[in-house]
Amino acid sequence: MAESAALISPLSSPPSHRNGSQINLLVFTLTSVQEPHSKMPLINESHDSLPYIDSAPTASAQARAQQLINAELSPEHASTMHPWIPEAPEPRFSQFMQQELARKAQGAPLTGGIDLSRYEAPEAPTRASDTETPDLDAWRQTLQKAYSSSSHLSKRHENLALLEEHGKNAWLIGNSQLEEILGALEKELAETKAASEEVNKQRKIAQEASQGELVSLEETWKSRLGAILDVEVASERLRIQRLDHMRQVAQQQAR
């Protein structure tokens, strides 16, 4: 069985220096001993702050934090994508689509395509005089154009009639479906906001409830740190006195 240990380490200085001058972050790192058959250890990290009981960092602390962040970033971080982000697929447009994109990029007008004049009302062929024989080919082409225009207008009239009869109901049904989708999204958004507010509320309650304990622990840490420093100073003073005494004894014996 693997043994796990939780290590709590401050990101910057001891608790007495967290307020103001340092970043108010505590790093909770959970490490575990690697199993003989496993390939990698379990390492979970979470970063949390105490915004409800700690004072906001000063401008100098924020500038220092930004310097540390910039030092960790590579020079190409603004122009190079993250390795985990896949590359964008290369577009594969047809030759006609490439020509249209090039035309649109150049701002050239649209040429070719469907001849819309075929749907316009054609004019009857004219004769120079009443005695001249009519041009049958011209009349035949005119009749073909008139038939195309008549078919187009007939289909358009039919579509407009269907739209007049059924379009209103289809439009209302579509609006009703969109309103249902909008209502569901608004409900989900409201629930998400409520859950986020509840999390922040519980976080604030937990931090304020632990504020007294944190202050007490910080004061205890300060007092014990001061006691340790006093012990170290006294030990150093005693060591110096011992060396002085040994030096005096050695000088007396040398006489």
C-alpha angles and dihedrals in degrees: 000000000000120000118221129199129190115223120197112195128168115238094223129002133346119289093271090066099043096092114085106332099059138042111275097230134124119198116213109196121186113198129179135192113257117253115237091242098039123095100212138018123251109253119174121176129187128180121208136170135203102229095158097057105022122077119245116269117258125248091257091052091050091048090050091049090050090051090053090049092049090049090057094049121086118240090246096050092109095051103029123074121231113268091239092059110088119231118261112260117253112252116245107200125172120248091256092051091049090052091050092048090050090049091050092048091052092046092235118160121256112265131186119005123114116355103232092189089078089072094053123096107268122226121237117254113261129226127213091226139001091251093056116105112249117251103245094193091054091049091048092053090046091052091050091052091047091051091051091048092047092050091049093049091046093053091045091052090049092050092048090051092051090047091050091051103040105013096084094054092045090050092050092047091050091050090049091052091048090050090053091050091047091049092051091049092047090049091050090048092050091049091049092049091048091050091048092049091048091051091050090047093052090045091052092048092049093048094046090047090053095043094093092048092048091050090048092049091048092051090047090050090050093049093046091046089051090049090051090051090049090051091049092049091048091047091051091048090049091049091052091048090050091051091048091050092049090049092051092048090050092050092050092050090049091058 
